[in-house]
Coordinates of C-alpha atoms and ligand atoms in Angstrom, one line a residue:
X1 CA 2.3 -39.0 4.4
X2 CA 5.1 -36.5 5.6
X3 CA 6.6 -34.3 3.7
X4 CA 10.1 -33.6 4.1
X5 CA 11.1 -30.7 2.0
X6 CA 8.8 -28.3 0.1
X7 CA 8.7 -28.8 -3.9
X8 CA 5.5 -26.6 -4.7
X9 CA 4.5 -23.3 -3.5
X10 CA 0.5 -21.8 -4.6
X11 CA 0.3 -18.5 -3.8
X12 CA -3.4 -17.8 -4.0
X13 CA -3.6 -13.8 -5.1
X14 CA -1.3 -12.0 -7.5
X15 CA -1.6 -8.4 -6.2
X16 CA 0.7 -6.3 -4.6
X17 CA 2.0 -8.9 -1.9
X18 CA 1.7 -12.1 -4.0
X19 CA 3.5 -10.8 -6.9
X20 CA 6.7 -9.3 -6.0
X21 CA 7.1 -11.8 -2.8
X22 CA 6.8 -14.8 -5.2
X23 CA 9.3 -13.2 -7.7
X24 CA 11.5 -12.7 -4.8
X25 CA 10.8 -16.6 -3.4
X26 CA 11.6 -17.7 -7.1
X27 CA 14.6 -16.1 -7.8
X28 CA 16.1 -17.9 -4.6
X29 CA 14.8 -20.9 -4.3
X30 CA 15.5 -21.9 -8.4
X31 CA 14.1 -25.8 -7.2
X32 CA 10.9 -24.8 -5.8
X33 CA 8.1 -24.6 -8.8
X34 CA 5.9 -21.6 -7.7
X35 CA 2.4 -20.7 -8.8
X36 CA 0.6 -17.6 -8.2
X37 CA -3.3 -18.1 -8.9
X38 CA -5.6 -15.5 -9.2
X39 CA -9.6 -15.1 -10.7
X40 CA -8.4 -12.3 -12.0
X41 CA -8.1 -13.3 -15.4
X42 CA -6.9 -9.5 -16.9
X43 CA -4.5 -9.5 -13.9
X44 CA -3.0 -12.9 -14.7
X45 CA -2.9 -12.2 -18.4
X46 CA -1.0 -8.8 -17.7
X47 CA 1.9 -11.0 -15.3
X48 CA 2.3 -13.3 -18.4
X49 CA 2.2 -10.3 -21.0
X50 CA 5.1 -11.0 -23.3
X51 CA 5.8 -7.6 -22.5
X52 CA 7.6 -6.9 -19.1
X53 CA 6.7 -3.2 -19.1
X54 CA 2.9 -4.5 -19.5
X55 CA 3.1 -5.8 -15.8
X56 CA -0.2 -5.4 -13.8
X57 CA 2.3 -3.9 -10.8
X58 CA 5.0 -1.4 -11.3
X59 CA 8.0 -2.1 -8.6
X60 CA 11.6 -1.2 -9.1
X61 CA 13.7 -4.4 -9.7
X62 CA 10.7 -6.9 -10.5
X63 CA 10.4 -6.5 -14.0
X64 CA 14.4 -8.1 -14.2
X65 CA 12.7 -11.1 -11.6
X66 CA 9.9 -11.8 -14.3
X67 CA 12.3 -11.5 -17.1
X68 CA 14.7 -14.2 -15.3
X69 CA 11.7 -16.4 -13.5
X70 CA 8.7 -16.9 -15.0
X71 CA 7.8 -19.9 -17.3
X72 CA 10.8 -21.6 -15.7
X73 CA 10.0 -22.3 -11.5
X74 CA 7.8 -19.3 -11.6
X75 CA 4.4 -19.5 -13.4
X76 CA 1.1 -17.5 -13.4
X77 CA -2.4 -18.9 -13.4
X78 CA -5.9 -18.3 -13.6
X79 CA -6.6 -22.5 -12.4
X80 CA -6.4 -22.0 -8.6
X81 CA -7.5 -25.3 -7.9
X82 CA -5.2 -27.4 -9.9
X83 CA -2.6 -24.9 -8.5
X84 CA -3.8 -25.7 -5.2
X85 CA -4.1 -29.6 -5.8
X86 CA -0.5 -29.3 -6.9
X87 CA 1.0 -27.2 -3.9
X88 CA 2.7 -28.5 -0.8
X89 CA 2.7 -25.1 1.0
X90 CA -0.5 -22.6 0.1
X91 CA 0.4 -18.9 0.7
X92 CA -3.1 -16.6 0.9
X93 CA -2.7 -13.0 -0.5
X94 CA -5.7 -12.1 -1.1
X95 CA -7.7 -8.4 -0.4
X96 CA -9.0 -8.3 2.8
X97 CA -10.2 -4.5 2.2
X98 CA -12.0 -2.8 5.2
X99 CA -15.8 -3.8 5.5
X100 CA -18.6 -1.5 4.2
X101 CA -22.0 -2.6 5.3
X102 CA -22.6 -4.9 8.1
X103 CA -21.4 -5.7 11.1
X104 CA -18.2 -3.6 11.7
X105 CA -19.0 -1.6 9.0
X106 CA -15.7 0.8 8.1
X107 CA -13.6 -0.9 10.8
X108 CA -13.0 -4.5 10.2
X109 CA -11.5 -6.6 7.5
X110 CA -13.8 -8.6 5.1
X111 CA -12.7 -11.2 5.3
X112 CA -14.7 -12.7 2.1
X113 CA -11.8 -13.8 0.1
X114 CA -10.0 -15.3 2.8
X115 CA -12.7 -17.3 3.5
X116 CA -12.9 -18.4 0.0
X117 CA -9.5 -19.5 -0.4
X118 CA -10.2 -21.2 3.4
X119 CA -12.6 -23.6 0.9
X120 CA -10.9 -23.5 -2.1
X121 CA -8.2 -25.3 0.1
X122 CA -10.0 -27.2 2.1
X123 CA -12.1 -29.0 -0.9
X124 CA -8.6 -29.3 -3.3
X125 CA -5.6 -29.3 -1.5
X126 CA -3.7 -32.7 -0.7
X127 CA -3.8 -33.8 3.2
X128 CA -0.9 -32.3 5.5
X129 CA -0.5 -29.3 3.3
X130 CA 1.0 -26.0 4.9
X131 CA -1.6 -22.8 4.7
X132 CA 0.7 -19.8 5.0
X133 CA -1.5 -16.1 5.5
X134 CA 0.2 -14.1 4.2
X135 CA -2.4 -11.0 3.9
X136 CA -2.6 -8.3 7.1
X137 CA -5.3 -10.1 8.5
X138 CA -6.9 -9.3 12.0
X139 CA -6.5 -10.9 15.0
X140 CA -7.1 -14.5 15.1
X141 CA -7.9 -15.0 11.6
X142 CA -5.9 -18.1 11.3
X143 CA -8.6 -19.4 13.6
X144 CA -11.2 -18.9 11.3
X145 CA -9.0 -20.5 8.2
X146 CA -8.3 -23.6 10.6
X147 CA -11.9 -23.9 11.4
X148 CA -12.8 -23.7 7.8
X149 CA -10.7 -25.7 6.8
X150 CA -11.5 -28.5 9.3
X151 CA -15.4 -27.8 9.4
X152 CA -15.9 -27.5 5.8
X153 CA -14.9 -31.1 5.4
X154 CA -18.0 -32.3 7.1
X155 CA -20.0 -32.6 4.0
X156 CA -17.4 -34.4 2.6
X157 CA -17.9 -38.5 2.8
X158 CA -14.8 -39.5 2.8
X159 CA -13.9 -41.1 5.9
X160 CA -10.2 -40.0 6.0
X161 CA -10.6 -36.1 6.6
X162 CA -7.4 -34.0 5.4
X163 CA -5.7 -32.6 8.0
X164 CA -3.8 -28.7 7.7
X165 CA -1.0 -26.6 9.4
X166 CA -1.7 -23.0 9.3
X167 CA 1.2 -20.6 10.2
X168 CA 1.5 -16.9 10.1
X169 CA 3.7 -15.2 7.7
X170 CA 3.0 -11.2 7.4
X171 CA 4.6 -9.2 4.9
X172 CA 6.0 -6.2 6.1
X173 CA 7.2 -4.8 2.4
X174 CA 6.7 -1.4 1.7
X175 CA 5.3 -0.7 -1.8
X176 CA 8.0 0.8 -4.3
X177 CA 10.8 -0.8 -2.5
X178 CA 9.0 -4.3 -2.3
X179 CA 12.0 -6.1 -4.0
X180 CA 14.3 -4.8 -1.7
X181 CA 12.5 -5.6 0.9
X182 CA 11.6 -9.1 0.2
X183 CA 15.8 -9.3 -0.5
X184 CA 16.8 -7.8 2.8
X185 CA 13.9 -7.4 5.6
X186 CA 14.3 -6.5 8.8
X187 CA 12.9 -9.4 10.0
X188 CA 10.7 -12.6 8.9
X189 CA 7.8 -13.3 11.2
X190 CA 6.5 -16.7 11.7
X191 CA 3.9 -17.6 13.9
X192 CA 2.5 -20.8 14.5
X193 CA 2.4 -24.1 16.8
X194 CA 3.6 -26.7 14.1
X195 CA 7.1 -27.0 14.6
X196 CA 7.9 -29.0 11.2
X197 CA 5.8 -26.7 9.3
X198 CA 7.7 -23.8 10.4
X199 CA 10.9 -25.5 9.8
X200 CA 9.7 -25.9 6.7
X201 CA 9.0 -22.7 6.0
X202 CA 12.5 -21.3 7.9
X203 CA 14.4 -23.6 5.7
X204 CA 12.5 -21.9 2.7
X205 CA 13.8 -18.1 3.7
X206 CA 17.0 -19.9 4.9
X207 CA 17.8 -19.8 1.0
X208 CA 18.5 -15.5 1.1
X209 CA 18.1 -14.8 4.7
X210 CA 20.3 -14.9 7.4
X211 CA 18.7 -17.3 10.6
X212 CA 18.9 -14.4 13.4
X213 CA 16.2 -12.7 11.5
X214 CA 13.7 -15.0 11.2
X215 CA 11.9 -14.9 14.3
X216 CA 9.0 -17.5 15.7
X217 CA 6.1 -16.3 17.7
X218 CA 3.1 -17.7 18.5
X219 CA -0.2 -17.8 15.8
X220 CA -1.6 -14.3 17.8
X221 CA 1.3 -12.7 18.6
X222 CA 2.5 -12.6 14.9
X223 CA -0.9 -11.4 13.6
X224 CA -0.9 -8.9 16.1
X225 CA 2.8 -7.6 15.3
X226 CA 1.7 -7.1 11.9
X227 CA -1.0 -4.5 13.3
X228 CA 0.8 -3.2 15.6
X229 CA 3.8 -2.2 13.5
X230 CA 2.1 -0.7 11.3
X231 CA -0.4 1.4 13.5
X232 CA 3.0 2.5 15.1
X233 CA 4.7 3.8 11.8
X234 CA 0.9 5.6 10.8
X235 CA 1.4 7.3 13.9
X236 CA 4.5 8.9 13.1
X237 CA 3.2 10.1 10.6
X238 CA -0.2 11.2 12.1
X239 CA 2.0 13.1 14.6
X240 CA 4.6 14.5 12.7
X241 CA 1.7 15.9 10.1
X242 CA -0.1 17.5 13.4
X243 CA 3.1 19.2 13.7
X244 CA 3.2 20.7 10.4
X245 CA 0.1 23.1 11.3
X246 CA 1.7 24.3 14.3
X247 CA 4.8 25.0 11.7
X248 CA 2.7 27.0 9.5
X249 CA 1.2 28.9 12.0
X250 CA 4.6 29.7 14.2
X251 CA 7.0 29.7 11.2
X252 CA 9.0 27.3 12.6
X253 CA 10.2 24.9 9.8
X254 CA 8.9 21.4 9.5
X255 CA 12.2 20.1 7.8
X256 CA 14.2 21.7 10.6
X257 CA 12.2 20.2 13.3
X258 CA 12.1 16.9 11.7
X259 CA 15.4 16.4 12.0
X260 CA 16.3 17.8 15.1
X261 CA 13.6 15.2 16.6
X262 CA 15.1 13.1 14.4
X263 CA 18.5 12.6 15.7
X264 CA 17.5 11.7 19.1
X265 CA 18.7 8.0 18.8
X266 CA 15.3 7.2 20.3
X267 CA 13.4 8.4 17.9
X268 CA 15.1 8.0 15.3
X269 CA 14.7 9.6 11.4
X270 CA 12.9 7.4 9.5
X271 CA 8.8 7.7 9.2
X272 CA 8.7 11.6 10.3
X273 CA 8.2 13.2 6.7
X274 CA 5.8 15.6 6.8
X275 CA 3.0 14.6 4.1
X276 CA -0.3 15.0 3.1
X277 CA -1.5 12.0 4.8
X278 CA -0.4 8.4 4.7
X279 CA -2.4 6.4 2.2
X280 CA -1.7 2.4 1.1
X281 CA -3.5 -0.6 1.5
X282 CA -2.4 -1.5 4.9
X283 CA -2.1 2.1 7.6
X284 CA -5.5 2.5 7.8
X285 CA -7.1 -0.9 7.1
X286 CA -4.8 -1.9 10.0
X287 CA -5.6 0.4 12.5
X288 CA -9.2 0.4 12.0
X289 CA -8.8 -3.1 12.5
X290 CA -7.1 -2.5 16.2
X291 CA -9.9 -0.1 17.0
X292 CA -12.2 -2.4 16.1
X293 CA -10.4 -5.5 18.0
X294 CA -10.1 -2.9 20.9
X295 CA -13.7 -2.2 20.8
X296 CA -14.8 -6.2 20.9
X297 CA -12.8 -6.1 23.7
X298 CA -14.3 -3.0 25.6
X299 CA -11.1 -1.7 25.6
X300 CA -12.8 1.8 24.5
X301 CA -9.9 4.0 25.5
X302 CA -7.7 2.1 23.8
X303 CA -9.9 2.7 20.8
X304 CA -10.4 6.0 20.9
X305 CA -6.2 6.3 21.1
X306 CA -6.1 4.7 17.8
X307 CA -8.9 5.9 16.5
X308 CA -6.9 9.4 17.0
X309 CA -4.3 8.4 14.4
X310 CA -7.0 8.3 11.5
X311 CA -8.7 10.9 12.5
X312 CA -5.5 12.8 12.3
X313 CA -5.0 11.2 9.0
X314 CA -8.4 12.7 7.5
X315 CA -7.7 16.3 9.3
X316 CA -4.6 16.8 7.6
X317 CA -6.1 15.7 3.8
X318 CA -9.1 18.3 4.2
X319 CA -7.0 20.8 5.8
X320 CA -4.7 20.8 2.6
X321 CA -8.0 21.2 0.5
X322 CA -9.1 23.8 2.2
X323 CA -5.7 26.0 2.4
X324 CA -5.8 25.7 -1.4
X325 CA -9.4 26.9 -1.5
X326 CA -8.6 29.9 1.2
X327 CA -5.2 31.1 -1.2
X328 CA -7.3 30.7 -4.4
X329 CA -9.6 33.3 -3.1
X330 CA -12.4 31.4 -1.5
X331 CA -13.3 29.9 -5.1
X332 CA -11.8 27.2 -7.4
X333 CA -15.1 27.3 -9.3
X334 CA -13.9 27.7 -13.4
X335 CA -10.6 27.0 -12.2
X336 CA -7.9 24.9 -13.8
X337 CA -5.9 22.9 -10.7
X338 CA -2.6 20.4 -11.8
X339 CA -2.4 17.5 -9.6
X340 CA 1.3 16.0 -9.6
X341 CA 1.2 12.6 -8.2
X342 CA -1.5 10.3 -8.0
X343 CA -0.3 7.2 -6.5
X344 CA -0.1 6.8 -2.8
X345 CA 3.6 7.5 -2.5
X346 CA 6.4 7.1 -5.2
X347 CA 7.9 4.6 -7.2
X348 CA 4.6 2.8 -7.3
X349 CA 1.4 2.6 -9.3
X350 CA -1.2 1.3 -6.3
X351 CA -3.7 4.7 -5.7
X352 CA -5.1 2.4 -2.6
X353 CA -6.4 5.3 -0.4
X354 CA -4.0 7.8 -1.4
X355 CA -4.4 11.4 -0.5
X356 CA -4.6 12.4 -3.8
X357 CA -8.2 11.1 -4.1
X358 CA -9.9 12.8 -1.0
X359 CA -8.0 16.1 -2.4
X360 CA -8.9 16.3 -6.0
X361 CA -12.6 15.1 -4.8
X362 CA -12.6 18.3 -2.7
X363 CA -11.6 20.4 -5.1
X364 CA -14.1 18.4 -8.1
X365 CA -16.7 19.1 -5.5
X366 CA -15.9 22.6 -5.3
X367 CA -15.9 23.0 -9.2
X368 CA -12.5 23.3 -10.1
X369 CA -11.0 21.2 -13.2
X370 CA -8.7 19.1 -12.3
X371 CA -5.5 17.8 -15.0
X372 CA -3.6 15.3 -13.2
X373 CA 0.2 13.5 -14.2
X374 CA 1.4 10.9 -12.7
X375 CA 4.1 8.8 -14.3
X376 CA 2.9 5.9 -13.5
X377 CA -0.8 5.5 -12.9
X378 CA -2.8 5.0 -15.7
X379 CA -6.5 6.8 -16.7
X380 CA -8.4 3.9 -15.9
X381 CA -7.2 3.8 -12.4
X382 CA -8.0 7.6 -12.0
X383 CA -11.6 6.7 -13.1
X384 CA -12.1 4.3 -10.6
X385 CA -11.2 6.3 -8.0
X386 CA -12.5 9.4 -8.9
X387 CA -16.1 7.4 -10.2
X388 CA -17.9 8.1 -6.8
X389 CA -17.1 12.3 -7.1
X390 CA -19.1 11.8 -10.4
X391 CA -21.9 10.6 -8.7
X392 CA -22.3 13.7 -6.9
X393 CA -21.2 16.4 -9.3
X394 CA -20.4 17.1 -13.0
X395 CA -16.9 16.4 -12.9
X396 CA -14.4 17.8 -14.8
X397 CA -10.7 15.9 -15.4
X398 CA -8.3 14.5 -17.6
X399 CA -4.8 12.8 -17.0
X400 CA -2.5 14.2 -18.9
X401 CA 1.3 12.9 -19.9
X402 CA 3.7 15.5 -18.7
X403 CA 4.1 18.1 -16.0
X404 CA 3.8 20.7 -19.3
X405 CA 0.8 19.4 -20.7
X406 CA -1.0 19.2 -17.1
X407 CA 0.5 22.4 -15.9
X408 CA -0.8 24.5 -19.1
X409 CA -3.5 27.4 -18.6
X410 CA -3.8 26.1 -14.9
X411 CA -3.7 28.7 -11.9
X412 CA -2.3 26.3 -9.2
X413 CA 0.0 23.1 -8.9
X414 CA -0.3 20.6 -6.4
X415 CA 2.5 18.2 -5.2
X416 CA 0.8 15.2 -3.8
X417 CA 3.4 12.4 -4.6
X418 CA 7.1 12.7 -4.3
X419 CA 8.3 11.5 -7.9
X420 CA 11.7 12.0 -8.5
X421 CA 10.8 14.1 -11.5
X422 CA 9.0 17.0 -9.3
X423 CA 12.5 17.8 -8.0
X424 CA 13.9 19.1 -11.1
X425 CA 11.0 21.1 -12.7
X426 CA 11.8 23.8 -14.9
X427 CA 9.2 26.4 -12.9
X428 CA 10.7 29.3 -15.2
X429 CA 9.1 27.5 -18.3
X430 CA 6.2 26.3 -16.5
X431 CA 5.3 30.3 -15.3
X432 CA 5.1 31.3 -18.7
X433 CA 2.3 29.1 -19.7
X434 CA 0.2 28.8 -16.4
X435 CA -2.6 31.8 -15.3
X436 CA -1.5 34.3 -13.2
X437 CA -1.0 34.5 -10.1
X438 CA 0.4 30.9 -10.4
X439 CA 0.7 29.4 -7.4
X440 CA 2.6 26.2 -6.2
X441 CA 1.2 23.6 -3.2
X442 CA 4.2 21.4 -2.6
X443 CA 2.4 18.7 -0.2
X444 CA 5.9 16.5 0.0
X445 CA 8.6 19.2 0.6
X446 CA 10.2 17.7 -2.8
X447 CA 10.1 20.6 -5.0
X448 CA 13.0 23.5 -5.5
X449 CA 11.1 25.9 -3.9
X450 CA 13.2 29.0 -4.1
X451 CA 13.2 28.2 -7.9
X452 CA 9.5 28.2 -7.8
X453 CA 9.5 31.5 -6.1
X454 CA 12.4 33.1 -8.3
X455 CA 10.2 32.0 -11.3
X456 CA 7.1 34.1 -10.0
X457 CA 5.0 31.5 -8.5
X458 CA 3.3 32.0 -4.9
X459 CA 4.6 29.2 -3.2
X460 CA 2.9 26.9 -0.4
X461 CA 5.0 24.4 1.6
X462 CA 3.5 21.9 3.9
X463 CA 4.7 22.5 7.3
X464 CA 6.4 26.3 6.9
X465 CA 4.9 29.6 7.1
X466 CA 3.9 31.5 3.9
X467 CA 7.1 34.4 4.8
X468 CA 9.4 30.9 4.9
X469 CA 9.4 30.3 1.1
X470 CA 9.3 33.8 -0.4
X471 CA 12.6 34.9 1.2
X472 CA 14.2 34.1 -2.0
Ligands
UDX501 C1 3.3 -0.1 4.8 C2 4.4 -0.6 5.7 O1 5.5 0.3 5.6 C3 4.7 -2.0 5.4 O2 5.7 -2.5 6.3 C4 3.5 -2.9 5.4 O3 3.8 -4.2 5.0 C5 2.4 -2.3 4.5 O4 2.2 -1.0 4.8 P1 3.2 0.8 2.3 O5 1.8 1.1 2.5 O6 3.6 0.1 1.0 O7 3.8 0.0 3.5 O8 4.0 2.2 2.3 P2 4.8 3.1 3.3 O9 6.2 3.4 2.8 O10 4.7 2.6 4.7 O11 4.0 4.5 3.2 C6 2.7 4.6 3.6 C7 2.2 6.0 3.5 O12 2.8 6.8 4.5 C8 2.5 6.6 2.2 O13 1.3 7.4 1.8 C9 3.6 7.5 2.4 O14 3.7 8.6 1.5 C10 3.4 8.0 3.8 N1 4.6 8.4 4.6 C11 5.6 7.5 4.8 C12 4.7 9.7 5.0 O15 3.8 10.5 4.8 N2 5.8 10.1 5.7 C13 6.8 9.2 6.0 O16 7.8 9.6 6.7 C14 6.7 7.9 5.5
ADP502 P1 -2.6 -7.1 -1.8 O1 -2.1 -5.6 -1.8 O2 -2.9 -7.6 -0.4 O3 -1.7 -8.0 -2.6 P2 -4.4 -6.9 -4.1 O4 -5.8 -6.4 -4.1 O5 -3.4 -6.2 -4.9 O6 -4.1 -7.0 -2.5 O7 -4.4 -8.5 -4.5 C1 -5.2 -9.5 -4.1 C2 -5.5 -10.4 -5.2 O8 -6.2 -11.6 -4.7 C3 -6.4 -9.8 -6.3 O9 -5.8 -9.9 -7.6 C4 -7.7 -10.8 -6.3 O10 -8.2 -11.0 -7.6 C5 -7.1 -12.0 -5.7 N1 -8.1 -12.9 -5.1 C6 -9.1 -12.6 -4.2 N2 -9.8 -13.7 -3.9 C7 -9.3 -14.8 -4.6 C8 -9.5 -16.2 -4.7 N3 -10.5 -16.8 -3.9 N4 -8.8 -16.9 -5.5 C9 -7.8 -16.4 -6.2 N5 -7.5 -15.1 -6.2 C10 -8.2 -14.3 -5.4

């Protein structure tokens, strides 16, 4: 039976990508009944939380989505398989973290999940349904789901076997501006061989999205633009950061050159912030995921070129560590350290390999006691990520719920993540109650740092020259 129109979406995963980009597909497509499934019973309980601040994901805008959507064409579910025995279209956005043990080990994707959804569909799902991926997946995944979902059928007796389009889909929303994003992309990739499928799905974004961006590629070349995009905005940021040491050691400004670079139309402003270190679900996953593809394919100098842009990555996180170690007099040890920012960047709640976590484990390791704020990532989270530093070593932290409370009786702050808050801090109060000297680590260029140094404090800036930020 063909279907001419689509009625109901599954979206299998409510995480970071399934969440917001079904709120977004709800709120335009009022006629389409959506259902996000996830075994995540907590994190399904937490998206139908009578309260909207109680969300398991914090993204500007999507609170107001939820308020307006759910219970009406936009529901949340622990059942995936009725939701999948319901859906004419199946979107998978699951985790497909980087493997590791095993084969590949710390380069490729598991692909574990995936799989699992791959039979989850293939044993519920009605015949001619559309499998969207929606995840960052690696190179010819959508193999693998079509061969799953065709192969896994042989134990079944039935002598009509289901048959299954499988398109392409990636998500190129950036996390803290998902909503806006999902409203207004750049572009919408669809990759695939099935041309009614992917008219289907056109006719879907059609609803909020103009035509000329919805571009159609082939199954490889989609999955491969997905990786490719983002090892190319990593590497912006890999090679602006590398820039940032030659900065501190030359006193040139990292700002200053930023935007001189920065107006060469070529180039191009945006993705040449100086940081310390990209973090996020996707930069490194991704990349590791080319080196590894590049590797299968003996393509080693390839590899190693990628490889560079992690490597980069790491350098710049332990170099930060180690500056703050060098300035606190070779010794943290007894030490009280304020982390500001915990999440990977701002506006969001996702830690997913930030920076944050490598730095406070060097400085754990090195015996300092760490008080962290961040507005919006809670203890729990902290634990998680910090668990493995307690493995090693006695470690000492708490999360605290202001810049005051963290910043008390502490001899340095770090500025990891670039919360709007950090840019109005009242350093003249803050002086008075931290150890002297107090020193300041501003990681993100965010802070008034000629306040800072009015205040007292012994400010650090990523990317300038000690002499650069006590001028004032
Ligand atoms: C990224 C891609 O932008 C998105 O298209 C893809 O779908 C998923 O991966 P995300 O990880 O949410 O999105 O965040 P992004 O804004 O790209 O930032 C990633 C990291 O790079 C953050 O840690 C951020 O602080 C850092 N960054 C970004 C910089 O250090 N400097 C910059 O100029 C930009
Ligand atoms: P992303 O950033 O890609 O959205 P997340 O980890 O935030 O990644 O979300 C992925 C979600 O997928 C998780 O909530 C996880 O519980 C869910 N998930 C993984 N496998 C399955 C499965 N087989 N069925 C349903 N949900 C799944």
């Amino acid at each position: 039976m063909e279907k001419n129109e689509i009625k109901k979406i599954c979206c299998i995963g409510a995480g970071y990508v399934g969440g917001p980009t079904m709120a977004v597909f709800a709120k335009y497509c009022p006629n389409i009944q959506i259902t996000v499934a996830d075994i995540n019973e907590l994190r399904i309980n937490a998206w139908n939380h009578k309260n909207t601040s109680k969300l398991p994901i914090f993204e500007p805008g999507l609170e107001e989505i939820i308020i307006r959507r759910r219970n009406k064409n936009l529901f949340f579910t622990c059942n995936v398989e009725n939701a999948i025995s319901d859906a004419d279209m199946i979107f998978i956005s699951v985790n497909t973290p980087t493997k590791t043990k095993g084969i590949g080990a710390g380069k490729a994707s598991d692909l574990k999940w995936v799989e699992a959804s791959a039979r989850q569909i293939a044993k519920y799902a009605k015949s001619n349904t559309i499998v969207v991926e929606k995840s960052t997946l690696p190179v010819r995944t959508a193999e693998t789901i079509k061969n799953i979902l065709l192969r896994s059928q042989e134990n079944d007796l039935k002598i009509e076997k289901k048959s299954f389009s499988v398109l392409s889909n990636p998500e190129f929303l950036s996390e803290g501006q998902a909503i806006k994003d999902l409203e207004n992309p750049d572009r919408v990739l669809i990759g695939g061989d099935d041309e009614k499928a992917i008219r289907l799905l056109t006719n879907i974004y059609l609803n909020w999205i103009p035509a000329h961006k919805i571009i159609k590629t082939n199954l490889w070349s989609s999955e491969l633009s997905k990786l490719t995009s983002n090892a190319f905005l990593a590497q912006r940021i890999s090679s602006i950061n590398s820039i940032s040491a030659i900065c501190e050691e030359t006193g040139a400004d990292i700002n200053q050159v930023k935007n001189a670079v920065g107006m060469d139309n070529r180039i191009g402003q945006q993705f040449l912030k100086a940081g310390p270190g990209f973090g996020g679900s996707c930069f490194q996953k991704d990349i590791l995921n080319l080196v590894y593809l590049c590797e299968y394919y003996k393509l080693d100098d390839v590899a190693n070129y990628w490889q560079g842009v992690v490597d980069i990555n790491n350098w710049q996180k332990s170099r930060i560590s180690k500056l703050i170690l060098d300035y606190l007099f070779g010794n943290v040890s007894g030490k009280k350290i304020t982390i500001l920012g915990f999440a990977f960047k701002a506006n969001t709640n996702d830690t997913r390999q930030s920076p944050s976590i490598q730095i406070c484990k060097d400085l754990l390791l090195e015996g300092a006691e760490i008080s962290i704020y961040d507005p919006k990532v809670e203890k729990d989270k902290i634990e998680d990520d910090l668990k493995f530093v307690s493995y090693q070593v006695e470690t000492k932290w708490s999360r605290k719920d202001s810049i005051e409370e963290a910043s008390k009786d502490s001899d340095a702050i770090v500025v990891l993540t670039e919360w709007e808050e950090f840019y109005n801090i009242n350093w003249d109060f803050i002086y008075t109650i931290m150890r002297k000297p107090a020193w300041v680590f501003d990681t993100r260029s965010c802070i008034n740092y000629q306040k800072a140094n009015k205040a007292g404090f012994n400010v650090w800036t990523l990317g300038n020259a000690m002499e650069n930020n006590s001028q004032f």
